[in-house]
Amino acid sequence: METSYETIIIGGGVVGSSIAYHLSERYKEGLLVIDKKFPMSGTSGSTQAWVWVHSKTPAWYAEFSMYSAELYPYLAKKIGDVEYKRTGGLSPFFREQEREKAKRLAEEYGKIGIQIDVLSREEVLAKEPFFNPRVAGATFSLLDGNVNPFRLIDMYMRTAKKNGVHYSTYNRVTDIRRRNDMFIVVSEKGTYASKRLILAAGPWSRELGKLIGINIPINQVRGQILVTEPLKPFLRYTISGLRQANNGEVLIGYSMEQAGFDRSTTLDVIQETANLAIHYVPALKKAKIVRAFSGIRAMPEDGLPILGKVPGIDNLYVAATHSGVTLSPLIGTLLAELLLDGETSLPIERYSLSRFA
């Protein structure tokens, strides 16, 4: 026997849970989130959790990310402390020839209202005294920061549940069918019917789309991350590739590999990551690495989010993106608007699945 809901979201990570929470603020009808495991055990729980704006391209994608970053202070007031810190972000370069490229980036971003400073070596070292003195410069933005991803997803879930959202975890979806104007979602724990369906399965989006006969061009990218022992606070900013957490641990990660769904860590990438971290911050040479982990990231074929209605299938929506932590407040807001109002306060047409047709 089927259980009926008005809306089902498949995927309870940072994107799916944000959509569930934002919908539940205005919408008290039946809403179910299905996750094949537990929402923090996959991609959303294996990230450095930057809230990152500057250095994204094209500039309109950086603008989209900026709007999401701007929502974080308000989000924390509504769902509780998610340990969001707007530290400012540094993206260093080590060759003077790269300064002109940095200036062009700053000029381009300036046209859309995003201020990026191009720093000299002395200015970088004034901000981060432990940085490699051989650095040539850096781009710097006040908009960047980071968040505790576990607190973020937990608070999304807790608030959504208080608002009446149901979660079904450790429940893999095995089939999706259409019957009249309803979606029939078959899972390991039961069969559900819903009027509206949102696919928010991150790196598993392509496989999920196949169940209903659509192509969601999302690939998987493995990122390996090292974690140091807790150190006295010495890094002030979020830096491209590393940041210091509240407990003093330094999280380091640069790698992007094509490894399917393999979440192994490998010695070559661990060594490469450690060497690059020491190159950036030589003092890290004395730090002990206490663990390494990897996460499988969602990566659309063109690198940009896939959002909105699925062309040709009424009441089917998709939300799949890289940078889910950065974008989750905005994606949740816009998908709630799209479902409940039929339009969004910011245009999302350029992120439509139809661009791959």
Short mmCIF file of C-alpha atoms in Angstrom, two decimals:
data_model
loop_
_atom_site.label_atom_id
_atom_site.label_comp_id
_atom_site.label_asym_id
_atom_site.label_seq_id
_atom_site.Cartn_x
_atom_site.Cartn_y
_atom_site.Cartn_z
CA MET A 1 0.00 0.00 0.00
CA GLU A 2 1.29 3.43 -0.94
CA THR A 3 1.79 6.32 1.42
CA SER A 4 0.89 9.63 -0.19
CA TYR A 5 2.67 12.96 0.16
CA GLU A 6 2.19 16.26 -1.58
CA THR A 7 5.93 16.58 -2.26
CA ILE A 8 8.83 14.14 -2.06
CA ILE A 9 12.48 15.17 -2.09
CA ILE A 10 14.98 12.45 -2.92
CA GLY A 11 18.30 13.35 -1.29
CA GLY A 12 18.67 14.66 2.25
CA GLY A 13 22.09 16.28 2.02
CA VAL A 14 22.75 19.97 2.35
CA VAL A 15 20.78 20.83 -0.79
CA GLY A 16 17.79 18.53 -0.24
CA SER A 17 17.51 19.44 3.44
CA SER A 18 17.71 23.14 2.64
CA ILE A 19 14.86 22.78 0.15
CA ALA A 20 12.83 20.82 2.72
CA TYR A 21 13.40 23.45 5.38
CA HIS A 22 12.61 26.42 3.13
CA LEU A 23 9.47 24.73 1.80
CA SER A 24 8.34 23.90 5.32
CA GLU A 25 8.51 27.56 6.33
CA ARG A 26 5.50 28.29 4.14
CA TYR A 27 4.04 24.94 3.27
CA LYS A 28 2.53 22.59 5.81
CA GLU A 29 1.25 19.87 3.47
CA GLY A 30 2.81 16.43 3.44
CA LEU A 31 6.51 16.59 2.66
CA LEU A 32 8.86 13.62 2.71
CA VAL A 33 12.65 13.52 2.35
CA ILE A 34 14.14 10.16 1.35
CA ASP A 35 17.86 9.48 1.72
CA LYS A 36 19.65 6.27 0.84
CA LYS A 37 21.79 6.55 3.96
CA PHE A 38 21.87 9.27 6.61
CA PRO A 39 22.11 12.85 5.33
CA MET A 40 25.52 13.65 6.84
CA SER A 41 27.20 10.38 5.88
CA GLY A 42 27.78 11.23 2.22
CA THR A 43 28.99 14.23 0.27
CA SER A 44 27.68 16.88 2.63
CA GLY A 45 29.55 15.42 5.59
CA SER A 46 32.90 15.05 3.81
CA THR A 47 33.70 18.58 2.77
CA GLN A 48 35.86 21.49 3.86
CA ALA A 49 32.59 23.48 3.87
CA TRP A 50 33.79 26.73 2.42
CA VAL A 51 31.20 29.38 1.78
CA TRP A 52 33.15 30.65 -1.20
CA VAL A 53 32.42 33.40 -3.69
CA HIS A 54 35.56 34.91 -5.13
CA SER A 55 37.49 33.23 -7.94
CA LYS A 56 34.38 31.50 -9.31
CA THR A 57 33.76 31.95 -13.00
CA PRO A 58 31.91 33.18 -14.96
CA ALA A 59 31.23 36.32 -12.96
CA TRP A 60 27.47 35.76 -12.95
CA TYR A 61 28.03 32.45 -11.17
CA ALA A 62 30.10 34.29 -8.56
CA GLU A 63 27.21 36.75 -8.24
CA PHE A 64 24.82 33.83 -7.68
CA SER A 65 27.17 32.48 -4.99
CA MET A 66 27.40 35.93 -3.39
CA TYR A 67 23.64 36.10 -2.96
CA SER A 68 23.75 32.75 -1.19
CA ALA A 69 26.62 33.78 1.09
CA GLU A 70 24.67 36.90 2.01
CA LEU A 71 21.80 34.70 3.26
CA TYR A 72 23.93 32.87 5.83
CA PRO A 73 23.67 35.41 8.68
CA TYR A 74 19.87 35.42 8.34
CA LEU A 75 19.72 31.64 8.05
CA ALA A 76 21.57 31.27 11.35
CA LYS A 77 19.01 33.53 13.03
CA LYS A 78 16.17 31.33 11.78
CA ILE A 79 17.48 27.79 12.31
CA GLY A 80 20.18 28.33 14.94
CA ASP A 81 23.94 28.58 15.15
CA VAL A 82 25.58 26.71 12.29
CA GLU A 83 29.07 28.02 13.12
CA TYR A 84 29.17 30.21 10.06
CA LYS A 85 32.24 32.45 9.97
CA ARG A 86 32.72 35.15 7.36
CA THR A 87 36.48 35.19 7.66
CA GLY A 88 37.33 36.68 4.31
CA GLY A 89 39.06 34.59 1.66
CA LEU A 90 42.58 34.57 0.24
CA SER A 91 43.53 33.01 -3.07
CA PRO A 92 47.33 33.28 -3.34
CA PHE A 93 49.60 33.29 -6.37
CA PHE A 94 53.35 32.73 -6.43
CA ARG A 95 54.37 34.24 -9.75
CA GLU A 96 54.29 37.96 -10.38
CA GLN A 97 52.99 37.26 -13.90
CA GLU A 98 49.70 36.16 -12.37
CA ARG A 99 48.99 39.63 -11.01
CA GLU A 100 47.54 40.85 -14.30
CA LYS A 101 45.14 37.90 -14.39
CA ALA A 102 44.12 38.71 -10.81
CA LYS A 103 43.54 42.35 -11.75
CA ARG A 104 41.32 41.33 -14.67
CA LEU A 105 39.29 39.11 -12.32
CA ALA A 106 38.90 41.99 -9.87
CA GLU A 107 37.87 44.36 -12.65
CA GLU A 108 35.31 41.91 -14.03
CA TYR A 109 33.82 41.27 -10.59
CA GLY A 110 33.76 44.99 -9.85
CA LYS A 111 31.26 45.44 -12.69
CA ILE A 112 28.72 43.31 -10.81
CA GLY A 113 29.40 44.77 -7.38
CA ILE A 114 31.77 42.17 -5.94
CA GLN A 115 34.86 43.80 -4.48
CA ILE A 116 38.07 41.86 -4.83
CA ASP A 117 41.38 43.31 -3.71
CA VAL A 118 44.62 42.29 -5.38
CA LEU A 119 47.17 42.18 -2.59
CA SER A 120 50.91 42.64 -2.65
CA ARG A 121 53.26 40.19 -0.96
CA GLU A 122 53.53 42.50 2.04
CA GLU A 123 49.75 42.79 2.30
CA VAL A 124 49.31 39.00 2.20
CA LEU A 125 51.88 38.53 4.97
CA ALA A 126 50.29 41.29 7.03
CA LYS A 127 47.01 39.36 6.92
CA GLU A 128 48.52 35.88 7.30
CA PRO A 129 51.97 36.15 8.95
CA PHE A 130 52.54 32.39 8.71
CA PHE A 131 52.09 32.32 4.94
CA ASN A 132 55.03 31.44 2.71
CA PRO A 133 57.14 34.65 2.37
CA ARG A 134 57.79 33.71 -1.26
CA VAL A 135 54.17 34.43 -2.12
CA ALA A 136 53.83 37.06 -4.86
CA GLY A 137 50.33 38.21 -3.93
CA ALA A 138 46.73 37.13 -3.59
CA THR A 139 43.21 38.05 -4.42
CA PHE A 140 41.13 38.78 -1.35
CA SER A 141 37.38 39.04 -0.74
CA LEU A 142 35.53 39.83 2.46
CA LEU A 143 32.59 37.70 1.32
CA ASP A 144 34.23 34.31 1.81
CA GLY A 145 34.13 32.12 4.87
CA ASN A 146 33.19 28.68 6.09
CA VAL A 147 30.59 26.81 8.09
CA ASN A 148 30.31 23.64 10.16
CA PRO A 149 28.58 21.31 7.65
CA PHE A 150 27.33 18.91 10.33
CA ARG A 151 25.65 21.67 12.31
CA LEU A 152 24.25 23.15 9.11
CA ILE A 153 22.57 19.96 7.92
CA ASP A 154 21.50 19.00 11.43
CA MET A 155 19.82 22.37 11.96
CA TYR A 156 18.15 22.22 8.54
CA MET A 157 16.76 18.78 9.48
CA ARG A 158 15.75 19.67 13.02
CA THR A 159 13.86 22.77 11.90
CA ALA A 160 12.26 21.02 8.96
CA LYS A 161 11.05 18.21 11.24
CA LYS A 162 9.62 20.75 13.69
CA ASN A 163 7.72 22.17 10.73
CA GLY A 164 6.24 18.75 9.95
CA VAL A 165 8.64 17.36 7.33
CA HIS A 166 9.05 13.57 7.41
CA TYR A 167 12.45 11.95 6.81
CA SER A 168 13.01 8.35 5.72
CA THR A 169 16.70 7.44 6.01
CA TYR A 170 18.72 4.36 5.03
CA ASN A 171 16.12 3.95 2.33
CA ARG A 172 17.39 3.62 -1.23
CA VAL A 173 15.01 4.52 -4.03
CA THR A 174 14.88 1.67 -6.55
CA ASP A 175 12.31 2.89 -9.07
CA ILE A 176 10.27 5.93 -10.04
CA ARG A 177 7.15 5.65 -12.17
CA ARG A 178 4.40 7.96 -13.42
CA ARG A 179 0.76 7.04 -12.85
CA ASN A 180 -1.70 9.60 -14.14
CA ASP A 181 -0.51 12.88 -12.59
CA MET A 182 1.32 11.24 -9.68
CA PHE A 183 4.87 10.06 -9.13
CA ILE A 184 5.22 6.58 -7.66
CA VAL A 185 8.50 6.29 -5.76
CA VAL A 186 9.51 2.71 -4.96
CA SER A 187 12.08 2.33 -2.19
CA GLU A 188 13.59 -0.36 -0.01
CA LYS A 189 11.22 0.57 2.82
CA GLY A 190 8.03 1.10 0.91
CA THR A 191 6.22 2.75 -1.97
CA TYR A 192 5.17 6.38 -1.91
CA ALA A 193 2.98 8.52 -4.14
CA SER A 194 3.40 12.25 -4.58
CA LYS A 195 2.12 15.08 -6.70
CA ARG A 196 5.52 16.78 -6.89
CA LEU A 197 8.99 15.28 -6.93
CA ILE A 198 12.36 16.97 -6.39
CA LEU A 199 15.57 15.16 -7.34
CA ALA A 200 18.40 16.42 -5.09
CA ALA A 201 20.73 13.45 -4.92
CA GLY A 202 24.06 15.22 -5.54
CA PRO A 203 26.61 12.92 -7.22
CA TRP A 204 23.98 10.19 -7.54
CA SER A 205 21.74 12.43 -9.68
CA ARG A 206 22.59 10.81 -13.00
CA GLU A 207 21.68 7.35 -11.67
CA LEU A 208 18.49 8.69 -10.10
CA GLY A 209 17.45 10.44 -13.30
CA LYS A 210 17.72 7.18 -15.23
CA LEU A 211 14.96 5.72 -13.06
CA ILE A 212 12.52 8.16 -14.62
CA GLY A 213 14.10 8.34 -18.05
CA ILE A 214 15.92 11.67 -17.91
CA ASN A 215 19.59 12.54 -18.26
CA ILE A 216 21.00 14.64 -15.42
CA PRO A 217 24.61 15.22 -16.53
CA ILE A 218 26.29 15.04 -13.16
CA ASN A 219 29.65 13.33 -12.76
CA GLN A 220 31.48 12.33 -9.62
CA VAL A 221 34.69 13.97 -8.44
CA ARG A 222 36.67 12.62 -5.49
CA GLY A 223 38.28 15.08 -3.13
CA GLN A 224 40.73 13.93 -0.45
CA ILE A 225 41.12 15.98 2.71
CA LEU A 226 43.76 15.90 5.46
CA VAL A 227 43.12 16.98 9.03
CA THR A 228 45.89 18.05 11.40
CA GLU A 229 46.01 17.76 15.15
CA PRO A 230 44.40 20.75 16.92
CA LEU A 231 46.80 23.71 16.77
CA LYS A 232 46.78 27.08 18.44
CA PRO A 233 44.79 29.54 16.28
CA PHE A 234 47.20 30.95 13.70
CA LEU A 235 45.27 31.16 10.41
CA ARG A 236 42.81 34.04 10.26
CA TYR A 237 41.30 33.60 6.80
CA THR A 238 39.75 30.93 4.63
CA ILE A 239 42.47 30.18 2.09
CA SER A 240 42.10 28.38 -1.22
CA GLY A 241 42.68 24.79 -0.15
CA LEU A 242 42.89 25.10 3.61
CA ARG A 243 41.29 26.58 6.68
CA GLN A 244 41.57 26.29 10.45
CA ALA A 245 38.46 25.04 12.24
CA ASN A 246 37.13 26.28 15.57
CA ASN A 247 38.80 23.41 17.43
CA GLY A 248 42.21 24.27 15.98
CA GLU A 249 42.37 21.50 13.38
CA VAL A 250 43.56 22.56 9.94
CA LEU A 251 41.60 21.04 7.04
CA ILE A 252 43.61 20.73 3.83
CA GLY A 253 42.30 19.66 0.45
CA TYR A 254 43.03 20.48 -3.16
CA SER A 255 42.51 17.26 -5.09
CA MET A 256 39.90 16.53 -7.74
CA GLU A 257 39.97 13.01 -9.19
CA GLN A 258 37.81 10.93 -11.49
CA ALA A 259 37.24 7.87 -9.30
CA GLY A 260 33.54 7.14 -9.62
CA PHE A 261 32.01 6.41 -6.24
CA ASP A 262 35.28 5.12 -4.73
CA ARG A 263 35.84 6.96 -1.43
CA SER A 264 39.28 5.53 -0.74
CA THR A 265 42.19 7.73 0.26
CA THR A 266 45.48 7.20 -1.54
CA LEU A 267 49.07 7.78 -0.41
CA ASP A 268 50.10 9.73 -3.53
CA VAL A 269 47.32 12.30 -3.13
CA ILE A 270 47.89 12.50 0.64
CA GLN A 271 51.58 13.29 0.04
CA GLU A 272 50.79 15.78 -2.71
CA THR A 273 48.21 17.52 -0.54
CA ALA A 274 50.57 17.72 2.43
CA ASN A 275 53.37 19.14 0.27
CA LEU A 276 51.13 21.82 -1.18
CA ALA A 277 49.93 22.80 2.29
CA ILE A 278 53.54 23.17 3.47
CA HIS A 279 54.27 25.25 0.37
CA TYR A 280 51.45 27.61 1.36
CA VAL A 281 52.08 27.59 5.12
CA PRO A 282 55.57 26.27 5.97
CA ALA A 283 54.75 26.04 9.68
CA LEU A 284 52.43 23.13 8.90
CA LYS A 285 55.53 20.96 8.34
CA LYS A 286 55.62 20.38 12.10
CA ALA A 287 51.92 19.52 12.39
CA LYS A 288 50.77 15.93 12.77
CA ILE A 289 48.15 14.63 10.36
CA VAL A 290 45.58 12.77 12.44
CA ARG A 291 43.24 11.60 9.73
CA ALA A 292 42.46 11.66 6.04
CA PHE A 293 39.11 11.21 4.38
CA SER A 294 37.56 11.65 0.98
CA GLY A 295 34.21 12.76 -0.36
CA ILE A 296 32.46 12.29 -3.67
CA ARG A 297 31.41 15.65 -5.08
CA ALA A 298 28.70 16.33 -7.60
CA MET A 299 30.13 17.95 -10.71
CA PRO A 300 27.80 19.01 -13.54
CA GLU A 301 29.34 18.52 -16.97
CA ASP A 302 29.74 22.28 -17.43
CA GLY A 303 30.49 22.96 -13.74
CA LEU A 304 27.37 25.04 -13.16
CA PRO A 305 24.28 24.24 -11.07
CA ILE A 306 21.31 22.39 -12.57
CA LEU A 307 18.16 23.85 -11.08
CA GLY A 308 14.45 24.11 -11.71
CA LYS A 309 11.73 22.30 -13.60
CA VAL A 310 12.54 19.24 -15.64
CA PRO A 311 11.39 20.02 -19.19
CA GLY A 312 8.59 17.80 -20.44
CA ILE A 313 7.53 16.31 -17.09
CA ASP A 314 5.08 18.35 -15.03
CA ASN A 315 5.86 18.80 -11.34
CA LEU A 316 9.32 17.23 -11.58
CA TYR A 317 12.21 19.39 -10.36
CA VAL A 318 15.96 18.98 -10.07
CA ALA A 319 18.57 20.60 -7.83
CA ALA A 320 22.08 19.30 -8.40
CA THR A 321 25.28 21.25 -8.03
CA HIS A 322 28.87 21.48 -6.95
CA SER A 323 29.43 23.96 -4.07
CA GLY A 324 26.26 22.76 -2.35
CA VAL A 325 27.34 24.19 1.01
CA THR A 326 27.85 27.67 -0.45
CA LEU A 327 24.65 27.59 -2.47
CA SER A 328 22.25 25.73 -0.19
CA PRO A 329 20.52 28.79 1.39
CA LEU A 330 19.82 30.31 -2.01
CA ILE A 331 18.82 27.07 -3.72
CA GLY A 332 16.41 26.26 -0.90
CA THR A 333 14.89 29.73 -1.13
CA LEU A 334 14.52 29.68 -4.91
CA LEU A 335 13.12 26.13 -5.16
CA ALA A 336 10.54 26.96 -2.50
CA GLU A 337 9.54 30.04 -4.49
CA LEU A 338 9.35 28.06 -7.71
CA LEU A 339 7.12 25.36 -6.23
CA LEU A 340 4.84 27.66 -4.25
CA ASP A 341 4.75 30.85 -6.34
CA GLY A 342 5.55 29.53 -9.80
CA GLU A 343 8.42 32.00 -10.21
CA THR A 344 11.67 32.90 -8.49
CA SER A 345 12.99 36.19 -7.14
CA LEU A 346 16.24 35.66 -9.07
CA PRO A 347 16.32 34.28 -12.61
CA ILE A 348 17.42 30.65 -12.81
CA GLU A 349 16.76 29.97 -16.49
CA ARG A 350 20.48 29.81 -17.28
CA TYR A 351 20.75 26.90 -14.80
CA SER A 352 17.98 24.87 -16.46
CA LEU A 353 18.51 21.23 -17.37
CA SER A 354 17.33 22.22 -20.86
CA ARG A 355 20.76 23.74 -21.66
CA PHE A 356 22.09 20.21 -22.18
CA ALA A 357 19.42 19.28 -24.74
#
